mmCIF file with all atom_site columns, C-alpha atoms in Angstrom:
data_model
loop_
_atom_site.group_PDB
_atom_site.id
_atom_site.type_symbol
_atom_site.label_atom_id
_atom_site.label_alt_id
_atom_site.label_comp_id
_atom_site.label_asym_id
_atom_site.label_entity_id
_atom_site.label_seq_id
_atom_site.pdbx_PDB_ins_code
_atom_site.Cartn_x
_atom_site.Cartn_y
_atom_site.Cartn_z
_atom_site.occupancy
_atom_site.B_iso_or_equiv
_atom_site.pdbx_formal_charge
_atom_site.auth_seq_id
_atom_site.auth_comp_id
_atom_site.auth_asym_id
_atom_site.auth_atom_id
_atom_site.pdbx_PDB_model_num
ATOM 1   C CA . UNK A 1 1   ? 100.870 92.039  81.336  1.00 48.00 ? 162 UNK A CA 1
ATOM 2   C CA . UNK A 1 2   ? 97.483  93.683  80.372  1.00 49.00 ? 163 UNK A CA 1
ATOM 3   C CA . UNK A 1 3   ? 94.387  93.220  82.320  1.00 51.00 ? 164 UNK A CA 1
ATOM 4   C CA . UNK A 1 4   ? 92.868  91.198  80.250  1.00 45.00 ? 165 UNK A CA 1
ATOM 5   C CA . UNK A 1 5   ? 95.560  88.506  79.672  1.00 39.00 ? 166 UNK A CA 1
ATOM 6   C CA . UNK A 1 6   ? 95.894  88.426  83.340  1.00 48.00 ? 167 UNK A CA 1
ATOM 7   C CA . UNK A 1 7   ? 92.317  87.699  84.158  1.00 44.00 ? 168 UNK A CA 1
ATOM 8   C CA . UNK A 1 8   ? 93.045  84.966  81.080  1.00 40.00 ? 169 UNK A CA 1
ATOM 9   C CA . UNK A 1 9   ? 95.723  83.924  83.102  1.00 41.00 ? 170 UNK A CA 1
ATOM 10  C CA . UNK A 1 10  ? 93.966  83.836  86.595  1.00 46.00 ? 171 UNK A CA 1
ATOM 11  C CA . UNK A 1 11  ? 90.736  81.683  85.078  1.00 43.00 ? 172 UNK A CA 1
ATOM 12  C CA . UNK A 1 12  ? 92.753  79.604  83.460  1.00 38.00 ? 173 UNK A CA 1
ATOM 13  C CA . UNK A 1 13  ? 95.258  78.774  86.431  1.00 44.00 ? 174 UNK A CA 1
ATOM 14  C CA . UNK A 1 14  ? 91.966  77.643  88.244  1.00 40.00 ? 175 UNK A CA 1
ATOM 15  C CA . UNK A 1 15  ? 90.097  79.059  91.034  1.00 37.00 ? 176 UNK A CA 1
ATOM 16  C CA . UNK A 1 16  ? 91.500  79.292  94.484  1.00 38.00 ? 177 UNK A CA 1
ATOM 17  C CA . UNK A 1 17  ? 89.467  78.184  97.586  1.00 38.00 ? 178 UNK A CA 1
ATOM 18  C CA . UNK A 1 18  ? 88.800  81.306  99.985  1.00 39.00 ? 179 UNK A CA 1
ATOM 19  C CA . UNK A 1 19  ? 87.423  81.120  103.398 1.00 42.00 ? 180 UNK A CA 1
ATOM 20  C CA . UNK A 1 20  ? 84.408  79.363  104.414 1.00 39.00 ? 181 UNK A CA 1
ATOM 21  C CA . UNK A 1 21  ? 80.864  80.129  103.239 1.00 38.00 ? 182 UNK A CA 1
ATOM 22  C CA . UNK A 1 22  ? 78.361  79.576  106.841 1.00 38.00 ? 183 UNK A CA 1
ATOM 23  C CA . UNK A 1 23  ? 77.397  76.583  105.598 1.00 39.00 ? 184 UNK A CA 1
ATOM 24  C CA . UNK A 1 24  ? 81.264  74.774  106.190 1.00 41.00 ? 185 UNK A CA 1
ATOM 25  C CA . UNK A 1 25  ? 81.868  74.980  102.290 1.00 43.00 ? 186 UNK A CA 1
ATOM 26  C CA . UNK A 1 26  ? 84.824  77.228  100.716 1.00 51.00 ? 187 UNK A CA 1
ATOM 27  C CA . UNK A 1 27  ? 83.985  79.983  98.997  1.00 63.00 ? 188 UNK A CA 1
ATOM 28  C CA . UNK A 1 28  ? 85.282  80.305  95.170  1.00 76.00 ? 189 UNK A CA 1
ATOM 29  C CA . UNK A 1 29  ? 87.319  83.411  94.538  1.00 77.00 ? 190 UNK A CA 1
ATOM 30  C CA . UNK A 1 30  ? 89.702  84.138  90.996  1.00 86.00 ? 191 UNK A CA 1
ATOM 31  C CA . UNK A 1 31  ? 93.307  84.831  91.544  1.00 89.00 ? 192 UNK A CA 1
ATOM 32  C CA . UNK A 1 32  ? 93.254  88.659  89.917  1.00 87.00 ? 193 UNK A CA 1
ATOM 33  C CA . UNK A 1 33  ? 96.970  88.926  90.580  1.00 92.00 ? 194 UNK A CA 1
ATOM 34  C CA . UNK A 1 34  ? 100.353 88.736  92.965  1.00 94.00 ? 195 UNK A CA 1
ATOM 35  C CA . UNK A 1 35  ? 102.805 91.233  93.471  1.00 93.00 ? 196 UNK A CA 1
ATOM 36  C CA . UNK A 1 36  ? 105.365 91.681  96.447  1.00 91.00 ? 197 UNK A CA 1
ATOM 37  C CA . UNK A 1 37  ? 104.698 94.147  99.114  1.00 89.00 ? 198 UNK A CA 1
ATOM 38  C CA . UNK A 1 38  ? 106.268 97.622  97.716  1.00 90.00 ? 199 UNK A CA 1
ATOM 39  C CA . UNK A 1 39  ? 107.088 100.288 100.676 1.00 85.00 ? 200 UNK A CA 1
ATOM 40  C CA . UNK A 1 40  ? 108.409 97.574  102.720 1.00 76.00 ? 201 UNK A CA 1
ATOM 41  C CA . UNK A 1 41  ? 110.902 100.035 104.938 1.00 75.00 ? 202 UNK A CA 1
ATOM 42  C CA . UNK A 1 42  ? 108.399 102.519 105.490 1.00 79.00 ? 203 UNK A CA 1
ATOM 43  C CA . UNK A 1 43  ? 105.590 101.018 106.654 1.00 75.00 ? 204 UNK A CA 1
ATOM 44  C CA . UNK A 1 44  ? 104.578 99.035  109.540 1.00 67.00 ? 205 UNK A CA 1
ATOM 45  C CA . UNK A 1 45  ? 105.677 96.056  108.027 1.00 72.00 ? 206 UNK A CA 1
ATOM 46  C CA . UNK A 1 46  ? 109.091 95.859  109.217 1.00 71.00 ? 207 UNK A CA 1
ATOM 47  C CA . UNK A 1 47  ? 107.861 95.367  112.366 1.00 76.00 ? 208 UNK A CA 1
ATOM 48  C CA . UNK A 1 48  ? 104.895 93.057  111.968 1.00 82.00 ? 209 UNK A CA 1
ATOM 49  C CA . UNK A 1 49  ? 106.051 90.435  109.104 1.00 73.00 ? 210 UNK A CA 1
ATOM 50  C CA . UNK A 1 50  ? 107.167 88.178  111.970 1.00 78.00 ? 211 UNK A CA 1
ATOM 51  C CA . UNK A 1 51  ? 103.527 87.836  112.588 1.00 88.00 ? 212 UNK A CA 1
ATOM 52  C CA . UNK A 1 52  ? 101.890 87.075  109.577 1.00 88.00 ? 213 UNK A CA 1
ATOM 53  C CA . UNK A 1 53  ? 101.397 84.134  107.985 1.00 92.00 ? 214 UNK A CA 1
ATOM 54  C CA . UNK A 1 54  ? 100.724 82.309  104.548 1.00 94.00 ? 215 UNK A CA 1
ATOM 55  C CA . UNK A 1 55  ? 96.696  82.455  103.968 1.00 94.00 ? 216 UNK A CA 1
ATOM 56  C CA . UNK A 1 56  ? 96.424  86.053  106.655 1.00 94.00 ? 217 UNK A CA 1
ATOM 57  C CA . UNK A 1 57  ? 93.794  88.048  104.961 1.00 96.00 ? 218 UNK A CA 1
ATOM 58  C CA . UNK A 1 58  ? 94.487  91.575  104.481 1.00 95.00 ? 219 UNK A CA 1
ATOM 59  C CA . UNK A 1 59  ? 93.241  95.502  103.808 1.00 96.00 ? 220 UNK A CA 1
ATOM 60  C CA . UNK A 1 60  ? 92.991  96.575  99.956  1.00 97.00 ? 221 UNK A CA 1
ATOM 61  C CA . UNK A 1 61  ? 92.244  100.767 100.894 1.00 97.00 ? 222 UNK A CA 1
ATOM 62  C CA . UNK A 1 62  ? 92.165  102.871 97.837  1.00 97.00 ? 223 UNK A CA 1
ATOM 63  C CA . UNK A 1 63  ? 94.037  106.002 97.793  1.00 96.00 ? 224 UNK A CA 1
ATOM 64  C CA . UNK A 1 64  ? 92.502  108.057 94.638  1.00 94.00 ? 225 UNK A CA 1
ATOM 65  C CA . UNK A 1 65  ? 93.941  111.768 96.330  1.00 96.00 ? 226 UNK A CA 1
ATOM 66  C CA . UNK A 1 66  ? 97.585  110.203 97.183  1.00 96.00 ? 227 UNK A CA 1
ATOM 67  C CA . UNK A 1 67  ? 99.723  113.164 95.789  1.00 96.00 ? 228 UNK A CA 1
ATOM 68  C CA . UNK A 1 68  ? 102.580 110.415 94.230  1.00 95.00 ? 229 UNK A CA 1
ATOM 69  C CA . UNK A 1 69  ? 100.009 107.697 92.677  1.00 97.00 ? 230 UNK A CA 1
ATOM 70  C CA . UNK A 1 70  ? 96.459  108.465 91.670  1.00 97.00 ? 231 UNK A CA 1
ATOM 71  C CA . UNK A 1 71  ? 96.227  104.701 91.505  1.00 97.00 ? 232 UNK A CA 1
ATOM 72  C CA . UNK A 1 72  ? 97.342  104.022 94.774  1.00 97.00 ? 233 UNK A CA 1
ATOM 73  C CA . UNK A 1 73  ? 95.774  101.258 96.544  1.00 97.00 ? 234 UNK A CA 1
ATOM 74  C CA . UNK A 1 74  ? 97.274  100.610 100.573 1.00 96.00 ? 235 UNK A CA 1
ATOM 75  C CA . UNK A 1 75  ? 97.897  97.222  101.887 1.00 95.00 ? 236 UNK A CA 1
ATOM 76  C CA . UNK A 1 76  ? 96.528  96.786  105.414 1.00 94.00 ? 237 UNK A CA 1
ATOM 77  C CA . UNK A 1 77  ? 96.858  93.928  108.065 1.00 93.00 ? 238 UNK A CA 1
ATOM 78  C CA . UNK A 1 78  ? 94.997  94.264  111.745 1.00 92.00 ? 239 UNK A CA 1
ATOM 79  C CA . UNK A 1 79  ? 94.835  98.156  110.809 1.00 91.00 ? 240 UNK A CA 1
ATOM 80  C CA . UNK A 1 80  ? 98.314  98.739  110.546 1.00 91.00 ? 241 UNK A CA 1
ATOM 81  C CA . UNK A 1 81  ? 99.859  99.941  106.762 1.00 91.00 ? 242 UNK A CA 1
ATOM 82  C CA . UNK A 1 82  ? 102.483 97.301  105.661 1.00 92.00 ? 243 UNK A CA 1
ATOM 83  C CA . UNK A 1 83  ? 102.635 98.932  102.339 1.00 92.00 ? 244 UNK A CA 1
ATOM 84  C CA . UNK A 1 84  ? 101.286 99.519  98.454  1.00 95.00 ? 245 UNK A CA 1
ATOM 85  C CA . UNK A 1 85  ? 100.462 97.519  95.604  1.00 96.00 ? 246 UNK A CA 1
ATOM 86  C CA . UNK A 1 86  ? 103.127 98.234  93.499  1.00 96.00 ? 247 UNK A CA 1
ATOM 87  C CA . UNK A 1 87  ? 103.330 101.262 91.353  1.00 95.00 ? 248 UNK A CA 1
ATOM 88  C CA . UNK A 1 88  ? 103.724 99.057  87.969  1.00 94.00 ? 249 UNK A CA 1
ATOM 89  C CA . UNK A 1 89  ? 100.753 96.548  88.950  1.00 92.00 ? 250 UNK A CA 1
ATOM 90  C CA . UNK A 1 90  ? 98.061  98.495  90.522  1.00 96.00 ? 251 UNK A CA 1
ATOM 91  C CA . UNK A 1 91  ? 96.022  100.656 87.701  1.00 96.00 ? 252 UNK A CA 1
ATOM 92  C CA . UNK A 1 92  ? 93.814  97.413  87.119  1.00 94.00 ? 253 UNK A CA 1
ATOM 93  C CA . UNK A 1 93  ? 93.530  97.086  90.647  1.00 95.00 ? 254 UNK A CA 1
ATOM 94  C CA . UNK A 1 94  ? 92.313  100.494 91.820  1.00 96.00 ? 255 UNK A CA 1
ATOM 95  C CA . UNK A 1 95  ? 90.471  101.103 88.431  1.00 96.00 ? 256 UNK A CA 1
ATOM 96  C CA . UNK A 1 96  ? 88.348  97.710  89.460  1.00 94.00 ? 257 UNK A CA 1
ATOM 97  C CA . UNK A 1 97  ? 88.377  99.493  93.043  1.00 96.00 ? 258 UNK A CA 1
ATOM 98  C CA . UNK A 1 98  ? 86.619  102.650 92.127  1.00 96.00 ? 259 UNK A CA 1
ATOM 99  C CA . UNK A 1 99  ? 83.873  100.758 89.637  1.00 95.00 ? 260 UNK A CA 1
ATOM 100 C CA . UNK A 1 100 ? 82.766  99.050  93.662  1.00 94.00 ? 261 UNK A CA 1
ATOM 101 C CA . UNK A 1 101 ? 83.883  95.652  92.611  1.00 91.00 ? 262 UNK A CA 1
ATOM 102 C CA . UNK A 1 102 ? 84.755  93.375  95.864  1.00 88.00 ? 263 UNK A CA 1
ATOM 103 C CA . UNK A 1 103 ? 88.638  92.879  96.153  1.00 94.00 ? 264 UNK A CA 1
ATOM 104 C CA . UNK A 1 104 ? 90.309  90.716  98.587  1.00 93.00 ? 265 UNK A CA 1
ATOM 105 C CA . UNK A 1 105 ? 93.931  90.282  99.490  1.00 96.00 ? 266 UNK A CA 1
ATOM 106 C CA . UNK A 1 106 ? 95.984  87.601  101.477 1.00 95.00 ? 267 UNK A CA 1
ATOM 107 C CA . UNK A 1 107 ? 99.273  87.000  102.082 1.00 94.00 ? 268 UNK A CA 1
ATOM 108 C CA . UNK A 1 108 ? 100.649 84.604  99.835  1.00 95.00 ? 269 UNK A CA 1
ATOM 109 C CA . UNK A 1 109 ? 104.482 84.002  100.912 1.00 91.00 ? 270 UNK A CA 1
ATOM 110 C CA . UNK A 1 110 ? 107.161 85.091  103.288 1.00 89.00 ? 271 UNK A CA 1
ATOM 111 C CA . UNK A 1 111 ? 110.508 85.388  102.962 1.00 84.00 ? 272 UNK A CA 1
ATOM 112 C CA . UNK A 1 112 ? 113.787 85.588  104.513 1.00 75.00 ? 273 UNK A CA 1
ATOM 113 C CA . UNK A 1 113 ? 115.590 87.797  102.558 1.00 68.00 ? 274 UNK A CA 1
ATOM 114 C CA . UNK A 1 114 ? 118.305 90.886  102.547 1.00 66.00 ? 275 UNK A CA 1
ATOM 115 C CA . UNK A 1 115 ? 116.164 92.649  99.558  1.00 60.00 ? 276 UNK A CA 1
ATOM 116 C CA . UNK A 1 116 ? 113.098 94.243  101.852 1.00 57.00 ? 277 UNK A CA 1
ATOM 117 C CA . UNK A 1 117 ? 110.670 94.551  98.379  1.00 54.00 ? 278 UNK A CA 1
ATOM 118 C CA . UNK A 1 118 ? 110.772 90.524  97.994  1.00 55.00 ? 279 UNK A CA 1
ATOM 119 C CA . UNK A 1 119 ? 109.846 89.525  102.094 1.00 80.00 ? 280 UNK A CA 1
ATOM 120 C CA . UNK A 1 120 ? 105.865 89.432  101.417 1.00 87.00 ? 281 UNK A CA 1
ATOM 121 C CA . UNK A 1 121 ? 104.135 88.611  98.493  1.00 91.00 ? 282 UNK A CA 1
ATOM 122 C CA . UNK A 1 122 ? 100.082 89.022  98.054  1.00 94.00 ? 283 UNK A CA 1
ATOM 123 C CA . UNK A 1 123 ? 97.920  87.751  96.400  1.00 96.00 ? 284 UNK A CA 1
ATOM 124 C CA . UNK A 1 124 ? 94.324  89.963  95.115  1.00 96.00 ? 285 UNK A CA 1
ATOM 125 C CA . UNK A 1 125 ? 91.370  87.943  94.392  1.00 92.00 ? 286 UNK A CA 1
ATOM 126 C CA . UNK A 1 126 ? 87.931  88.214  92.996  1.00 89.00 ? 287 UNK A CA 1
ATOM 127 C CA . UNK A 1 127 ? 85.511  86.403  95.017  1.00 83.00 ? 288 UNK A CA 1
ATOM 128 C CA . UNK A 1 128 ? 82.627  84.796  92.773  1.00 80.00 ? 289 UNK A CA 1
ATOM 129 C CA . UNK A 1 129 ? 79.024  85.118  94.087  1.00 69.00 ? 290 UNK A CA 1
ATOM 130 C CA . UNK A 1 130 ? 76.383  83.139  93.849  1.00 51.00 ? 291 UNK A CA 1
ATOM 131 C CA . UNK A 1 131 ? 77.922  79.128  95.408  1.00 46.00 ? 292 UNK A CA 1
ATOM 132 C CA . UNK A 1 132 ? 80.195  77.139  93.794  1.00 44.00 ? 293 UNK A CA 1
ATOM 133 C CA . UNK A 1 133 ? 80.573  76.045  90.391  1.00 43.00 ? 294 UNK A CA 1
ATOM 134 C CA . UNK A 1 134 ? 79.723  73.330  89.796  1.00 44.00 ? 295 UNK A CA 1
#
């Protein structure tokens, strides 16, 4: 799916609740995209899905001088590397990256499951400034 059609897609699936403003309301933030966790098995992951859970925020760090993937973008949680956005969904993401625009990332589901690249899903937002819409 293109960029554009997937921003179609993310406005008109709604827009997500994220965090709390200071003033005890939620934040509005677009749904840009969700992808499972690739790199599972070499990463820090492995050892740390046990502690994560549905709604954890995490790390977006880009990676423009990664020698495999000049759109490389590294998924982080507490500091430690769980993985990448995946190879076949992150030009968008790190082109949108290097322009300065304001990513965020949370976990979006865990899974039990024999295939490592389908355990952790994520989900990258846009947040929208400026309140709620109203």
């Amino acid at each position: 799916m293109n960029g554009i059609l997937k921003l179609l897609v993310a406005v008109v699936a709604g827009i997500a609740a994220w965090g709390s403003s200071p003033a005890g309301g939620a934040e509005a933030a677009i749904v840009v995209q969700r992808s499972p966790l690739a790199g599972f098995r070499h990463h820090d992951a492995a050892q740390t899905w046990r502690q994560l859970a549905v709604g954890e925020r995490l790390q977006l760090v880009r990676e423009a001088d990664n020698p495999y993937d000049p759109n490389a973008v590294r998924v982080q949680w507490r500091g430690m590397m769980l993985g990448y956005v995946p190879q076949r969904d992150n030009a968008a993401v790190a082109r949108q990256m290097d322009r300065g625009t304001a990513l965020e990332a949370r976990v979006a589901l865990l899974r039990e499951n024999r295939n490592r690249s389908v355990r952790i899903e994520f989900e990258i937002v846009a947040p929208l400034t400026g309140g709620n819409p109203q």
